[in-house]
Short mmCIF file of C-alpha atoms and ligand atoms in Angstrom, two decimals:
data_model
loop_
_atom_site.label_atom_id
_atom_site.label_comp_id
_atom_site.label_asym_id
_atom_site.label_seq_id
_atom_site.Cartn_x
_atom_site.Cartn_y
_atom_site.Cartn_z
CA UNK L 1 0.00 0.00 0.00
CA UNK L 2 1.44 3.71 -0.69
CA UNK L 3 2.08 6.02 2.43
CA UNK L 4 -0.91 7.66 3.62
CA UNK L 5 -0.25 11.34 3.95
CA UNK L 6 -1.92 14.41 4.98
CA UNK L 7 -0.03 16.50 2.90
CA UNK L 8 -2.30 19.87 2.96
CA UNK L 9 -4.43 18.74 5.84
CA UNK L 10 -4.87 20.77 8.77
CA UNK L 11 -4.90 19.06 12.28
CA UNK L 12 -5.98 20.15 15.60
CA UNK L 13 -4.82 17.90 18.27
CA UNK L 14 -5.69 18.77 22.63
CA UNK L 15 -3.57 18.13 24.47
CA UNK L 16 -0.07 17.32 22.52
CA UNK L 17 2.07 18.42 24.58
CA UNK L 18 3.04 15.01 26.23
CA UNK L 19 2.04 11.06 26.18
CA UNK L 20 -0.28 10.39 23.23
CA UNK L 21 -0.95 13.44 21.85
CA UNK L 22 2.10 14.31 21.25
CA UNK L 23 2.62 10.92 19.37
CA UNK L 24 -0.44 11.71 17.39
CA UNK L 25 1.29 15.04 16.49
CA UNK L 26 4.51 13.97 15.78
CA UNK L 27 2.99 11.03 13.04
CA UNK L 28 0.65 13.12 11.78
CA UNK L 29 3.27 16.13 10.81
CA UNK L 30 5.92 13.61 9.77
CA UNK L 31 3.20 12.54 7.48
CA UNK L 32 2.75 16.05 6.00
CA UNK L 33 -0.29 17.89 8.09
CA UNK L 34 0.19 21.18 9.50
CA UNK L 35 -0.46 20.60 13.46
CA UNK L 36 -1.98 23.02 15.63
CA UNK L 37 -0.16 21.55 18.88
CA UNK L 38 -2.97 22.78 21.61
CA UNK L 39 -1.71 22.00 24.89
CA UNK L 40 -1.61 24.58 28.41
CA UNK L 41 0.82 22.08 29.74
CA UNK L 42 -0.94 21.78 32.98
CA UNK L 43 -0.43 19.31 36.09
CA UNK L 44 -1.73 15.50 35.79
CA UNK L 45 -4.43 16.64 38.05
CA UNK L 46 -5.28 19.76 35.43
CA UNK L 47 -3.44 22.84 37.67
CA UNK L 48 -1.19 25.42 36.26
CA UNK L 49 -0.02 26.90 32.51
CA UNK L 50 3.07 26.09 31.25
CA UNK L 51 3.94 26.56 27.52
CA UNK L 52 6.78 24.54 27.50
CA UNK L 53 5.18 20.93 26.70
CA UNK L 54 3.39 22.74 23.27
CA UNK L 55 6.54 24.25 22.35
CA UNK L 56 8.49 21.85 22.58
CA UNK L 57 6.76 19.42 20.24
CA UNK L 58 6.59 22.30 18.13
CA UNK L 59 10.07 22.43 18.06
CA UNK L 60 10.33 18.83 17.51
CA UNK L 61 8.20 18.77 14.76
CA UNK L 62 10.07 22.18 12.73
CA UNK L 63 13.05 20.03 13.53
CA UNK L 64 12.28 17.15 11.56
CA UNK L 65 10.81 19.77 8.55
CA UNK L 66 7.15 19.70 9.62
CA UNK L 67 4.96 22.24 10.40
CA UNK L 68 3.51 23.30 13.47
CA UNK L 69 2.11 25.73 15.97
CA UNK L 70 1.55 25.76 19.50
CA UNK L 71 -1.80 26.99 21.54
CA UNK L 72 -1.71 26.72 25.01
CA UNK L 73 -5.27 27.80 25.33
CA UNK L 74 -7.30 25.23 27.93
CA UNK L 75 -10.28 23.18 25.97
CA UNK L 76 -12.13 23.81 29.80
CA UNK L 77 -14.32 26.64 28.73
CA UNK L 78 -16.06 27.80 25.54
CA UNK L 79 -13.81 30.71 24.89
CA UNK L 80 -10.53 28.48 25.23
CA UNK L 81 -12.09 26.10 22.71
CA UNK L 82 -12.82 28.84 19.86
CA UNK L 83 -9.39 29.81 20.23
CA UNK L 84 -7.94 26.65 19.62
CA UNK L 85 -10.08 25.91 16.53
CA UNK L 86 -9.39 29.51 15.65
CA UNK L 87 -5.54 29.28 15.99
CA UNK L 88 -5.66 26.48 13.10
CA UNK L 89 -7.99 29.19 10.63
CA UNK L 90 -5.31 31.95 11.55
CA UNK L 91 -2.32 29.83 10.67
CA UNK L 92 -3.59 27.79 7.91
CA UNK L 93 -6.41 29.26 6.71
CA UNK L 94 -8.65 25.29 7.02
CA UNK L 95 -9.38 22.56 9.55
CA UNK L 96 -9.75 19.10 8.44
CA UNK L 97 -8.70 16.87 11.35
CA UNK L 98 -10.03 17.33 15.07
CA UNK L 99 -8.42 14.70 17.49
CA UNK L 100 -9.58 15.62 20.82
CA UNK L 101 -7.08 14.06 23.63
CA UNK L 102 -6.40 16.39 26.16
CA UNK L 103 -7.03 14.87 29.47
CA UNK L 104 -6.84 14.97 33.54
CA UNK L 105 -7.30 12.61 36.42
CA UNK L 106 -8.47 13.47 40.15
CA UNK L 107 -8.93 10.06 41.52
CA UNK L 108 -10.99 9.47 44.82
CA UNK L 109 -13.83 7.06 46.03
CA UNK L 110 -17.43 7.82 44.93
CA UNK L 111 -18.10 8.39 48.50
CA UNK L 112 -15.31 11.07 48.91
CA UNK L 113 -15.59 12.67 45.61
CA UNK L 114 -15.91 16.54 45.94
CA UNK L 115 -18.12 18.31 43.52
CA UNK L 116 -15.07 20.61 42.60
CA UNK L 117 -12.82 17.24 41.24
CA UNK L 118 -16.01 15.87 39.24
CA UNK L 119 -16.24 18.86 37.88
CA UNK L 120 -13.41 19.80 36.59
CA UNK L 121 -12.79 16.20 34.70
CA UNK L 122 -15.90 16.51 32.95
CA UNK L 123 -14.69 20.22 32.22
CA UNK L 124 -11.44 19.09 30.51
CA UNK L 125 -12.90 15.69 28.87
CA UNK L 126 -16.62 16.11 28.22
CA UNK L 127 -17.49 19.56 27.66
CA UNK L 128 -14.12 20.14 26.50
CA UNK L 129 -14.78 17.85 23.31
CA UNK L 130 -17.95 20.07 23.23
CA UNK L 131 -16.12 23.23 23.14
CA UNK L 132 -14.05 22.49 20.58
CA UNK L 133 -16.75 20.63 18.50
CA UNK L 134 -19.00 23.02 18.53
CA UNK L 135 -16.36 25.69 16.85
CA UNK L 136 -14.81 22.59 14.54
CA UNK L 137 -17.92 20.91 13.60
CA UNK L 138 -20.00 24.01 11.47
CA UNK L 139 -16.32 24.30 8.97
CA UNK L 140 -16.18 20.93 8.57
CA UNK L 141 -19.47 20.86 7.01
CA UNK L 142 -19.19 23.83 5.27
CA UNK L 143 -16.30 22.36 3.74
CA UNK L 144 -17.59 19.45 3.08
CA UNK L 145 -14.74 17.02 4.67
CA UNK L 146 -13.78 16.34 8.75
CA UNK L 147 -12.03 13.58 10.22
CA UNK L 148 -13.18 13.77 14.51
CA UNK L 149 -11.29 11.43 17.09
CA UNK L 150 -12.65 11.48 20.55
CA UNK L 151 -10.89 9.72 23.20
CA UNK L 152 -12.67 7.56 25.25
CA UNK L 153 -11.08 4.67 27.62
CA UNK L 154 -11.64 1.45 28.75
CA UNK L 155 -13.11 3.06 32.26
CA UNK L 156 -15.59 4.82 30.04
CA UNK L 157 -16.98 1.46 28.15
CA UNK L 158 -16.50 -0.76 31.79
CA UNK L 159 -15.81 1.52 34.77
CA UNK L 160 -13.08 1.58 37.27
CA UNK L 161 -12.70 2.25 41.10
CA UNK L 162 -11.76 5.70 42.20
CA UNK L 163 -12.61 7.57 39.07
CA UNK L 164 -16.45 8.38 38.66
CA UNK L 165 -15.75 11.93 37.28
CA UNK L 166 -13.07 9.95 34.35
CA UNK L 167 -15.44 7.33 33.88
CA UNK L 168 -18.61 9.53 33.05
CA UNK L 169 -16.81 11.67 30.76
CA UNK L 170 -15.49 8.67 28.95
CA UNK L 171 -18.66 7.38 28.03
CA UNK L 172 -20.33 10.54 27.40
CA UNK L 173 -17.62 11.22 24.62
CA UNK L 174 -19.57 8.02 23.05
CA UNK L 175 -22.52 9.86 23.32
CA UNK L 176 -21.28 12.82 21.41
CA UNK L 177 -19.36 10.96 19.00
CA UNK L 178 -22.59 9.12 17.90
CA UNK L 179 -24.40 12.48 17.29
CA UNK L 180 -21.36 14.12 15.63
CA UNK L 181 -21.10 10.78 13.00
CA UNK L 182 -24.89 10.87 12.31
CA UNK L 183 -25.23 14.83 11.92
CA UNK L 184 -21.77 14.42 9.69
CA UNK L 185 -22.51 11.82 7.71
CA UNK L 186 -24.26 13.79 4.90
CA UNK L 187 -21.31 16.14 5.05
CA UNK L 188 -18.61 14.24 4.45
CA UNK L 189 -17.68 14.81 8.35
CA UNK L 190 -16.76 11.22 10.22
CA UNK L 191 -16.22 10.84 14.03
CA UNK L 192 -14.93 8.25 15.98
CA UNK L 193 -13.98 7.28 19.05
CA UNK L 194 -10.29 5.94 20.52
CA UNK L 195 -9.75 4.26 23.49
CA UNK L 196 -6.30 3.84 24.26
CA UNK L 197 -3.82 2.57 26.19
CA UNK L 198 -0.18 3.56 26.94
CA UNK L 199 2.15 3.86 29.39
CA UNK L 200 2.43 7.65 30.39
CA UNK L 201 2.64 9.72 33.12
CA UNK L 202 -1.65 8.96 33.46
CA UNK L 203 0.41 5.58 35.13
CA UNK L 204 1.67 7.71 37.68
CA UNK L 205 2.14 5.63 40.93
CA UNK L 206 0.94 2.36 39.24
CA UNK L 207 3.63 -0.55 39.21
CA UNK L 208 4.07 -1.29 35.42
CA UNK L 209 7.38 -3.11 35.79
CA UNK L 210 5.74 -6.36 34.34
CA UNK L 211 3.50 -4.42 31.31
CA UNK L 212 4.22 -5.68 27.28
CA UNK L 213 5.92 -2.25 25.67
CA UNK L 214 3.34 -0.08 25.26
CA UNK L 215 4.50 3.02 24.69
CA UNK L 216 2.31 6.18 22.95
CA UNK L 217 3.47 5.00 19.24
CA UNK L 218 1.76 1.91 19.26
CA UNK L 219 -1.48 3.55 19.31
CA UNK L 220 -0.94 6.53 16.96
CA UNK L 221 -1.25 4.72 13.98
CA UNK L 222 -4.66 3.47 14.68
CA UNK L 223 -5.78 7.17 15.42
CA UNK L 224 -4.09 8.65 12.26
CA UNK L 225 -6.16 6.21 10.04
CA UNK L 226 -9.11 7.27 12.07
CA UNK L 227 -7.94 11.02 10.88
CA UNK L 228 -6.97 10.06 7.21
CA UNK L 229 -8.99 10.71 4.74
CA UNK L 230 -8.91 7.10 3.39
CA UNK L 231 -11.10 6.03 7.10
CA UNK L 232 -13.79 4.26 6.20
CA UNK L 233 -15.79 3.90 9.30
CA UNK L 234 -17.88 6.60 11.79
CA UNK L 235 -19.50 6.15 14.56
CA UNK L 236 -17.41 3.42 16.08
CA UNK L 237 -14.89 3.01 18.77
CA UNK L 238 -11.34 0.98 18.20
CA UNK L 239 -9.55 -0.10 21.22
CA UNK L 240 -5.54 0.34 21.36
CA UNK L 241 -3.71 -0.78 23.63
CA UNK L 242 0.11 -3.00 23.89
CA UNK L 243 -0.33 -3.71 20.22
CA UNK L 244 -3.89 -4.90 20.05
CA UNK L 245 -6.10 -2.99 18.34
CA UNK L 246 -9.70 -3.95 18.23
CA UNK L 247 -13.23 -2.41 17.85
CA UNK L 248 -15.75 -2.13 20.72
CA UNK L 249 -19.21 -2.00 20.13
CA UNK L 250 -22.58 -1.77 21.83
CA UNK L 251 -24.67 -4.57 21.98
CA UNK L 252 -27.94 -5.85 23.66
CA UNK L 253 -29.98 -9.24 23.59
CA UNK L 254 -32.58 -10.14 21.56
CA UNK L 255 -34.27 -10.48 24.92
CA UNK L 256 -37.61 -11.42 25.89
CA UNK L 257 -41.28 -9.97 24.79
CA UNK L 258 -44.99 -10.67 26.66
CA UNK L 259 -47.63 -8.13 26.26
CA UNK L 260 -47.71 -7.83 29.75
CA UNK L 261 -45.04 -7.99 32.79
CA UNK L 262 -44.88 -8.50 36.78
CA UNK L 263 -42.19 -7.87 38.61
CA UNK L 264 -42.06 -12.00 39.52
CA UNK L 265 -41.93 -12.94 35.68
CA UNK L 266 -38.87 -10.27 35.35
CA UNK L 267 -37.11 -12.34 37.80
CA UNK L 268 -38.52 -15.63 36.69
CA UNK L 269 -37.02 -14.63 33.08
CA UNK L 270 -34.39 -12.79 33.91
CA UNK L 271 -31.53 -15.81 32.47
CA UNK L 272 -33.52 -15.58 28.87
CA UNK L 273 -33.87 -11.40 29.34
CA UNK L 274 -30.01 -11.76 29.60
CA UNK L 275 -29.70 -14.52 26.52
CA UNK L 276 -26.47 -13.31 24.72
CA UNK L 277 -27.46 -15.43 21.70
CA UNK L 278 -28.55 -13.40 18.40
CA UNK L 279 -26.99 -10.08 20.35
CA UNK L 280 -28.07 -7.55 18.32
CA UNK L 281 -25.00 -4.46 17.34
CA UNK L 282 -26.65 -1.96 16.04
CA UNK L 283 -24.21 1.00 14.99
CA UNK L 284 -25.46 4.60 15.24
CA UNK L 285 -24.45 5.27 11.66
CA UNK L 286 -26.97 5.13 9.54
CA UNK L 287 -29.78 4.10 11.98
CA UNK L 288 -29.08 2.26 15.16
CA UNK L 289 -31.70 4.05 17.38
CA UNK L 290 -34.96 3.73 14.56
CA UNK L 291 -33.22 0.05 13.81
CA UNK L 292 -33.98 -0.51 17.40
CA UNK L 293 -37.25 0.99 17.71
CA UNK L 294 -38.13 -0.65 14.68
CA UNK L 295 -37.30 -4.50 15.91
CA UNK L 296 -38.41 -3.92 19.35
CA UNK L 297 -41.92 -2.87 17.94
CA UNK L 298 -41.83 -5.81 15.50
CA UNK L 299 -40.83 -8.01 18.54
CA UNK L 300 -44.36 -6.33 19.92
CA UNK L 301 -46.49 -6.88 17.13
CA UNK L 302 -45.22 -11.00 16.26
CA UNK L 303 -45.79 -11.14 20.21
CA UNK L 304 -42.03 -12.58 20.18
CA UNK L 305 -38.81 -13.83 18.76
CA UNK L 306 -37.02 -11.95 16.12
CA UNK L 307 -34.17 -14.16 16.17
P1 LIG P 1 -0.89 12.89 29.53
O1 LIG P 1 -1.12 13.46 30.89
O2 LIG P 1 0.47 12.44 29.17
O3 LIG P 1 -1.36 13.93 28.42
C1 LIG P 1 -2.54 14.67 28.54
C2 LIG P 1 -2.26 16.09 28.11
O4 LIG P 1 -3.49 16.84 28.19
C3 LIG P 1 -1.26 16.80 29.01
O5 LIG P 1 -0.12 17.23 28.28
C4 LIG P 1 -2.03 17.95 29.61
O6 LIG P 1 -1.27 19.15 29.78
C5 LIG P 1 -3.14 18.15 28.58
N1 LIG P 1 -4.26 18.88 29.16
C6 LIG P 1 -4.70 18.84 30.44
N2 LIG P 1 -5.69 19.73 30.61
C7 LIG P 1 -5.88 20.34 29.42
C8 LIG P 1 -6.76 21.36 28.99
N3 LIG P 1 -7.63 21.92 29.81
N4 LIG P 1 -6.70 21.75 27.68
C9 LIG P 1 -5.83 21.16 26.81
N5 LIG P 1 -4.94 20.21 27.19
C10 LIG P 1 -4.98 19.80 28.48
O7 LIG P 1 -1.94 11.70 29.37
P2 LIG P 1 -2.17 10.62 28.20
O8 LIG P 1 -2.06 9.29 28.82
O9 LIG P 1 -1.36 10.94 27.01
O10 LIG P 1 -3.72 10.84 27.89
C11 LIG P 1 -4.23 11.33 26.67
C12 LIG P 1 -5.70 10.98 26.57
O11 LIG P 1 -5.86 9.55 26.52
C13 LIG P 1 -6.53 11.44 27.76
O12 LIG P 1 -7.79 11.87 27.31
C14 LIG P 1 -6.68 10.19 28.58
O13 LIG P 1 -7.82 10.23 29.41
C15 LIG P 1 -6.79 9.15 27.50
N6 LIG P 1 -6.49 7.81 27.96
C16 LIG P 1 -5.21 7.44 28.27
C17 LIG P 1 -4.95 6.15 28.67
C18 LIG P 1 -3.56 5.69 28.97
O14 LIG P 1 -3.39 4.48 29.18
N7 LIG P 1 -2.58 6.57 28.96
C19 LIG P 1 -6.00 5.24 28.82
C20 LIG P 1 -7.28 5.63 28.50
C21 LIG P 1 -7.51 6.92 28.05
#
């Protein structure tokens, strides 16, 4: 297959400044894009502004004869969003790839979690896809052409101790990535989701002595064919992590239909209610939700099976 490059594409890319995003920027401007590095170089736990991280992978990337600018505005607020997606129009005068990765942790027990550390997670993950989507989204359809990566994690699709702020933001990205695919798809705008997994300073205090490598480069690949134009999917979620790359999906089970229901025959049927066989995956691009409506009803009116 020939090098896929992004020669004249313009990429916006949260929080490059270290672990993955940086790796996202680096492949992406060794492959030809022009990079708007955004990153405000704050604290694992999202305190404090320091240029440095941005520049420096700016520097990096000049360095090895790409082309790149930093923004160290935050993606935490509305106005910090418009800049970022504004800082790519400035410089190069288009926006064609969105890969929102900017992240923070503030880890405590549901029953000790302040209001102030859910919060601000959602702030930086959540809305912060939503602030710069919101600017991004309208010029991608106007131009006719967007490439969206949202980054989601495996505490998003299955949960994790300590981190109920993380964990809600990571599946509401899913949320927002469904919308943005189905509103795009007409436009020639595709989003997807990534959930990776690398050793970076997000590992901070874990023991990975005994992990496989898996370092930030084994899962920028899979998220610059997610930007390239050649990505043929939307709407869907690929899983990255030590080498493995796989797709995640929703699913539910055929289940179980009577025209009426008690409480008792719930738990009576609960083992057949739960049947994995026939799952049914219905992806949001084209028409997962009417798909659903539309079996479930004809589940009502055969008074059973669709299998
Ligand atoms: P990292 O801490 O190395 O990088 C995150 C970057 O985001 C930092 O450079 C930080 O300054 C920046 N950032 C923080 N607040 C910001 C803000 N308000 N605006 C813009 N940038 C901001 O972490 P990482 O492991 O590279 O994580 C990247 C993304 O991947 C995050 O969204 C994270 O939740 C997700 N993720 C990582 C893993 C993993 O195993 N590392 C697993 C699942 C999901």
């Amino acid at each position: 297959m020939a090098e896929l490059r992004f020669d004249e594409r313009v990429a916006v890319i949260t929080g490059a400044g270290r672990g993955l995003g940086r790796a996202y920027a680096l492949l992406l401007a060794a492959r030809g894009a022009k990079v708007v590095v955004n990153d405000p170089g704050a604290s694992l736990k999202g305190d404090g502004v320091d240029s440095g991280p941005a520049q420096e992978v700016v520097r990096e990337i000049a360095s090895a004869g790409g082309r790149a600018v930093a923004s160290t505005a935050s993606v935490a607020t509305p106005e910090g969003g418009k800049a970022i997606i504004q800082s790519a129009l400035d410089h190069y005068g288009r926006l064609d790839i969105l890969i929102h990765n900017a992240g923070i942790v503030r880890r405590a027990p549901l029953k000790q979690m302040s209001y102030e550390d859910f919060e601000t997670v959602l702030d930086v993950h959540l809305r912060g896809a939503f602030h710069v989507l919101r600017p991004a989204f309208p010029v991608m359809c106007e131009a006719g052409y967007g490439r969206i990566v949202l980054t989601s994690s495996v505490s998003g699709l299955y949960g994790n101790h300590n981190v109920a702020n993380y964990a809600v933001a990571k599946t509401g990205m899913i949320g927002l990535c469904n919308v943005a695919a189905l509103e795009g798809a007409a436009e020639g705008v595709k989003c997807n989701i990534i959930a990776p997994g690398a050793v970076t300073r997000m590992a901070e205090g874990l023991d990975t002595s005994a992990y496989p490598p898996m370092g930030p480069e084994l899962v920028a690949p899979v998220v610059g064919w997610l930007a390239h134009e050649s990505c043929s999917i939307t709407g869907e979620m690929l899983v990255s992590m030590a080498g493995r790359v796989a797709k995640a999906y929703v699913a539910e089970t055929p289940g179980l239909y009577r025209p009426s229901w008690t409480i008792e025959q719930v738990a009576e049927h609960i083992q057949a209610i739960g049947d994995i066989e026939g799952a049914w995956a219905l992806p949001a691009v084209p028409s997962g939700q009417a798909d659903h409506i539309r079996r479930s009803f004809e589940m009502a009116r055969r008074g059973g099976s669709t299998r």
